[in-house]
Coordinates of C-alpha atoms in Angstrom, one line a residue:
M964 CA 0.0 0.0 0.0
S965 CA 1.4 3.3 -1.1
S966 CA 2.1 5.9 1.7
S967 CA 2.0 8.9 -0.7
Q968 CA -0.8 10.5 -2.5
P969 CA -1.0 9.7 -6.3
G970 CA 0.6 12.1 -8.9
T971 CA 0.1 12.3 -12.8
C972 CA -1.8 9.6 -14.3
P973 CA 0.2 7.2 -16.6
C974 CA -2.9 7.1 -18.9
Q975 CA -2.4 10.8 -19.8
G976 CA 0.4 12.4 -21.6
A977 CA 2.8 15.1 -20.4
A978 CA 0.3 17.8 -21.0
G979 CA -2.4 15.9 -18.9
R980 CA -4.3 15.1 -22.0
P981 CA -6.6 12.0 -22.2
A982 CA -5.9 8.6 -23.8
I983 CA -5.8 8.5 -27.6
L984 CA -8.9 6.3 -27.9
Y985 CA -11.0 8.7 -25.7
A986 CA -9.6 11.8 -27.6
L987 CA -10.5 10.2 -31.1
L988 CA -14.1 9.2 -30.1
S989 CA -15.1 12.4 -28.1
P990 CA -16.2 15.4 -30.3
N991 CA -15.9 17.6 -27.3
L992 CA -12.3 17.0 -26.8
R993 CA -11.5 17.2 -30.5
A994 CA -13.2 20.7 -30.5
R995 CA -11.2 21.7 -27.3
P996 CA -8.0 19.7 -27.4
S997 CA -6.2 22.0 -24.8
V998 CA -8.9 21.3 -22.0
A999 CA -7.6 18.9 -19.4
P1000 CA -9.9 15.9 -18.8
A1001 CA -12.0 15.4 -15.7
R1002 CA -10.8 12.9 -13.1
G1003 CA -13.9 10.7 -13.9
H1004 CA -12.3 10.1 -17.4
C1005 CA -9.0 8.8 -15.8
L1006 CA -8.1 5.2 -16.8
C1007 CA -5.6 4.6 -14.0
R1008 CA -6.5 1.9 -11.6
Q1009 CA -5.5 4.2 -8.6
H1010 CA -8.2 6.8 -9.6
R1011 CA -10.9 4.2 -10.5
P1012 CA -14.0 4.4 -8.2
V1013 CA -14.2 1.8 -5.4
Q1014 CA -16.9 0.7 -2.9
L1015 CA -17.0 -1.2 0.4
C1016 CA -17.0 -5.0 0.1
A1017 CA -19.2 -5.3 3.1
P1018 CA -21.1 -2.0 3.4
N1019 CA -23.7 -3.1 5.9
R1020 CA -21.2 -4.4 8.5
T1021 CA -18.9 -1.5 7.9
C1022 CA -21.6 1.0 8.3
R1023 CA -22.8 -0.4 11.5
E1024 CA -19.2 -0.2 12.9
A1025 CA -18.9 3.4 11.6
L1026 CA -22.2 4.3 13.3
D1027 CA -20.9 2.8 16.5
V1028 CA -17.9 5.0 16.3
L1029 CA -20.1 8.1 15.8
A1030 CA -22.1 7.2 18.8
K1031 CA -18.9 6.7 20.9
T1032 CA -17.7 10.2 19.8
V1033 CA -20.9 11.7 21.0
V1034 CA -20.5 10.0 24.4
F1035 CA -16.9 11.3 24.6
L1036 CA -18.0 14.9 24.0
R1037 CA -21.0 14.7 26.4
N1038 CA -18.6 13.4 29.1
L1039 CA -16.1 16.4 28.5
P1040 CA -17.1 19.2 30.9
S1041 CA -14.7 21.6 29.3
F1042 CA -16.4 21.1 25.9
C1043 CA -20.0 21.1 27.4
Q1044 CA -19.5 24.4 29.3
L1045 CA -18.6 26.2 26.0
H1046 CA -21.1 28.5 24.2
P1047 CA -23.5 26.3 22.2
Q1048 CA -22.3 28.1 19.1
D1049 CA -18.7 27.4 19.7
Q1050 CA -19.6 23.7 20.3
R1051 CA -21.3 23.5 16.8
R1052 CA -18.3 25.2 15.1
L1053 CA -15.6 23.0 16.8
L1054 CA -17.7 19.9 15.9
R1055 CA -18.2 21.0 12.3
G1056 CA -14.4 21.7 12.1
C1057 CA -13.2 18.5 13.6
W1058 CA -15.7 15.7 13.2
G1059 CA -13.7 14.1 10.4
P1060 CA -10.4 13.6 12.4
L1061 CA -12.3 12.7 15.6
F1062 CA -14.2 10.1 13.5
L1063 CA -10.9 8.7 12.1
L1064 CA -9.3 8.5 15.6
G1065 CA -12.4 6.5 16.7
L1066 CA -11.9 4.1 13.7
A1067 CA -8.3 3.8 14.7
Q1068 CA -9.1 3.2 18.3
D1069 CA -11.7 0.6 17.6
T1070 CA -9.4 -1.1 15.0
V1071 CA -12.1 -0.9 12.3
T1072 CA -11.0 -2.6 9.2
F1073 CA -12.6 -2.7 5.8
E1074 CA -11.9 -3.9 2.3
V1075 CA -12.9 -2.2 -1.0
A1076 CA -13.5 -3.4 -4.6
E1077 CA -13.7 -1.6 -7.8
A1078 CA -17.1 -0.2 -8.4
P1079 CA -18.9 -0.9 -11.7
V1080 CA -18.7 2.0 -14.2
P1081 CA -20.0 2.5 -17.7
S1082 CA -17.4 2.3 -20.4
I1083 CA -15.8 5.2 -22.0
L1084 CA -17.6 4.5 -25.4
K1085 CA -21.0 4.3 -23.5
K1086 CA -20.4 7.6 -21.7
I1087 CA -19.6 9.4 -25.0
L1088 CA -22.5 7.9 -26.9
L1089 CA -24.9 8.9 -24.0
E1090 CA -23.3 12.3 -23.4
E1091 CA -23.9 13.6 -27.0
P1092 CA -27.6 13.0 -27.4
N1093 CA -28.3 14.8 -24.1
R1094 CA -26.3 17.8 -25.3
S1095 CA -27.9 17.9 -28.6
T1096 CA -31.4 17.9 -27.1
G1097 CA -30.5 20.4 -24.4
S1098 CA -31.6 18.0 -21.6
A1099 CA -28.3 18.1 -19.7
Q1100 CA -28.5 15.9 -16.7
P1101 CA -26.5 16.7 -13.5
P1102 CA -23.3 14.6 -13.4
D1103 CA -23.3 11.6 -11.0
R1104 CA -21.6 12.2 -7.7
P1105 CA -18.2 10.7 -7.9
Q1106 CA -17.4 7.6 -5.8
P1107 CA -14.2 7.4 -3.7
S1108 CA -11.2 6.5 -5.6
L1109 CA -8.8 3.7 -4.8
A1110 CA -6.0 6.0 -4.1
A1111 CA -8.0 8.1 -1.7
V1112 CA -9.1 5.0 0.2
Q1113 CA -5.6 3.4 0.3
W1114 CA -4.4 6.8 1.8
L1115 CA -7.1 6.6 4.5
Q1116 CA -6.1 2.9 5.3
Y1117 CA -2.5 3.9 5.5
C1118 CA -3.3 6.7 8.0
L1119 CA -5.2 4.2 10.1
E1120 CA -2.3 1.6 10.0
S1121 CA 0.1 4.4 11.1
F1122 CA -2.0 4.9 14.3
W1123 CA -2.2 1.2 14.9
S1124 CA 1.6 1.0 14.7
L1125 CA 1.8 3.6 17.5
E1126 CA -0.1 1.3 19.8
L1127 CA -1.8 4.1 21.7
G1128 CA -3.8 3.5 25.0
P1129 CA -7.3 5.0 25.8
K1130 CA -5.9 8.0 27.6
E1131 CA -3.6 8.8 24.8
Y1132 CA -6.4 8.6 22.4
A1133 CA -8.5 10.9 24.7
Y1134 CA -6.0 13.5 25.1
L1135 CA -5.2 13.5 21.3
K1136 CA -8.8 14.0 20.7
G1137 CA -8.6 17.0 22.9
T1138 CA -5.9 18.6 21.0
I1139 CA -7.8 18.2 17.8
L1140 CA -11.2 19.3 19.2
F1141 CA -10.1 22.5 21.0
N1142 CA -8.9 24.2 17.8
P1143 CA -8.6 28.0 18.3
D1144 CA -8.2 28.5 14.7
V1145 CA -11.8 27.7 13.8
P1146 CA -13.4 30.8 12.4
G1147 CA -16.2 32.6 14.3
L1148 CA -15.5 31.3 17.9
H1149 CA -16.6 33.3 20.9
A1150 CA -14.0 32.1 23.2
T1151 CA -10.9 31.7 21.1
S1152 CA -8.4 32.3 23.8
H1153 CA -10.0 30.0 26.3
I1154 CA -10.2 27.2 23.6
G1155 CA -6.5 27.8 22.8
H1156 CA -5.8 27.2 26.6
L1157 CA -7.9 24.1 26.5
Q1158 CA -5.9 22.7 23.6
Q1159 CA -2.6 23.6 25.4
E1160 CA -4.0 21.6 28.5
A1161 CA -4.8 18.6 26.3
H1162 CA -1.3 18.8 24.7
Q1163 CA 0.4 18.9 28.1
A1164 CA -1.7 15.9 29.3
L1165 CA -0.9 14.0 26.2
C1166 CA 2.9 14.6 26.7
E1167 CA 2.7 13.6 30.4
V1168 CA 0.9 10.3 29.7
L1169 CA 3.4 9.5 26.9
E1170 CA 6.6 10.0 29.0
P1171 CA 6.2 7.1 31.4
R1172 CA 5.8 4.7 28.6
C1173 CA 8.8 5.8 26.5
P1174 CA 12.0 7.5 27.9
A1175 CA 12.2 9.7 24.8
G1176 CA 8.7 11.0 25.4
Q1177 CA 9.2 14.0 23.3
G1178 CA 10.1 11.9 20.2
R1179 CA 7.1 9.7 20.6
L1180 CA 4.9 12.9 21.1
A1181 CA 6.3 14.2 17.8
R1182 CA 5.4 11.0 15.9
V1183 CA 1.9 11.0 17.4
L1184 CA 1.4 14.6 16.4
L1185 CA 2.7 14.2 13.0
T1186 CA 0.5 11.0 12.4
A1187 CA -2.5 13.0 13.7
S1188 CA -1.8 15.9 11.2
S1189 CA -2.2 13.4 8.4
L1190 CA -5.8 13.1 9.2
K1191 CA -6.4 16.7 8.1
S1192 CA -5.6 15.5 4.5
I1193 CA -8.7 13.3 4.5
P1194 CA -11.8 15.3 3.4
P1195 CA -15.0 14.6 5.5
S1196 CA -16.9 14.2 2.2
L1197 CA -14.8 11.0 1.6
L1198 CA -15.9 9.6 5.0
G1199 CA -19.5 10.2 4.2
D1200 CA -19.3 8.8 0.7
L1201 CA -17.4 5.7 1.7
F1202 CA -18.9 4.8 5.0
F1203 CA -22.5 6.1 5.1
R1204 CA -23.9 7.0 1.6
P1205 CA -23.9 3.4 0.2
V1206 CA -26.3 2.3 3.0
I1207 CA -28.2 5.4 4.5
G1208 CA -27.8 7.8 1.5
D1209 CA -26.7 11.4 1.6
I1210 CA -26.8 12.8 5.2
D1211 CA -25.2 15.6 6.9
I1212 CA -23.0 13.8 9.5
A1213 CA -21.9 17.0 11.3
G1214 CA -25.6 18.1 11.5
L1215 CA -26.6 14.6 12.9
L1216 CA -23.8 14.9 15.5
E1217 CA -25.0 18.3 16.5
D1218 CA -28.5 17.1 17.1
M1219 CA -27.4 14.1 19.1
L1220 CA -25.1 16.2 21.2
L1221 CA -26.9 19.5 21.7
L1222 CA -30.6 18.5 21.9
S1223 CA -31.7 17.9 25.4
Q1224 CA -33.7 14.8 24.1
P1225 CA -31.4 13.4 21.3
A1226 CA -33.7 10.4 20.8
P1227 CA -35.3 11.9 17.5
A1228 CA -31.8 12.1 15.8
Q1229 CA -31.0 8.7 16.9
A1230 CA -34.3 7.3 15.6
E1231 CA -33.9 9.0 12.4
I1232 CA -30.6 7.5 11.6
R1233 CA -31.8 4.0 12.9
C1234 CA -34.7 4.2 10.4
R1235 CA -32.4 5.2 7.6
V1236 CA -30.1 2.4 8.3
C1237 CA -32.9 -0.2 8.5
R1238 CA -34.3 1.1 5.2
G1239 CA -30.9 0.8 3.6
W1240 CA -30.3 -2.7 4.7
Q1241 CA -33.7 -3.8 3.3
H1242 CA -32.5 -2.8 -0.2

């Protein structure tokens, strides 16, 4: 598994132009040869769309991680005492990395396989009649690529190699959650102080386990920084959309966390999951 994100596609030339067959068959590209192709036309295996091999099981495990994330936040007095608007903004700004840390902590594993896609010739033949009749259809939402999923798996494996304990995961979540750089916060300085406290606690819990505590801390923080390179949209498309459809994960977490009676949000997601499993 590659530890670096993909570069130029081997199916494209030095100028980033598409394969010869596609260029010859597509009237649009013949008329505009200088326009770079969309990622959806890439022929490389690394950029082909993939899907979960066991979406129902993996979605259940992902939902369990979301529920544990909510429990973690509810049991964190320093977070619950913040202004509700600050809670929402922090949650929207960091739910992706927190979710990934939960996957790593619970050792959630998954496999993917190539998703069926129409051939290039079929795309061209279907595309041109729609253009000529003026009935342009919105493009399908792209599925996760193999390269993106492999990078996600590599980040998870990097955490597993660190062999972190529950306390280390908890304090690391605190350093990510209390981000004073999130725009629009009411208590920026206080949140920055909370981040410093979490950082100090993480350092103190690492030192007894390793004499070179600072070196281990640096590796932990460096590995955690890689989580920012994974867009939340990838998490939603990979773990949730195949079973429960499009859903605002951050909004769902807000409802479950901030409503005095979070049962409606839990009932909604349970209903969507059950409906998805029946198909």
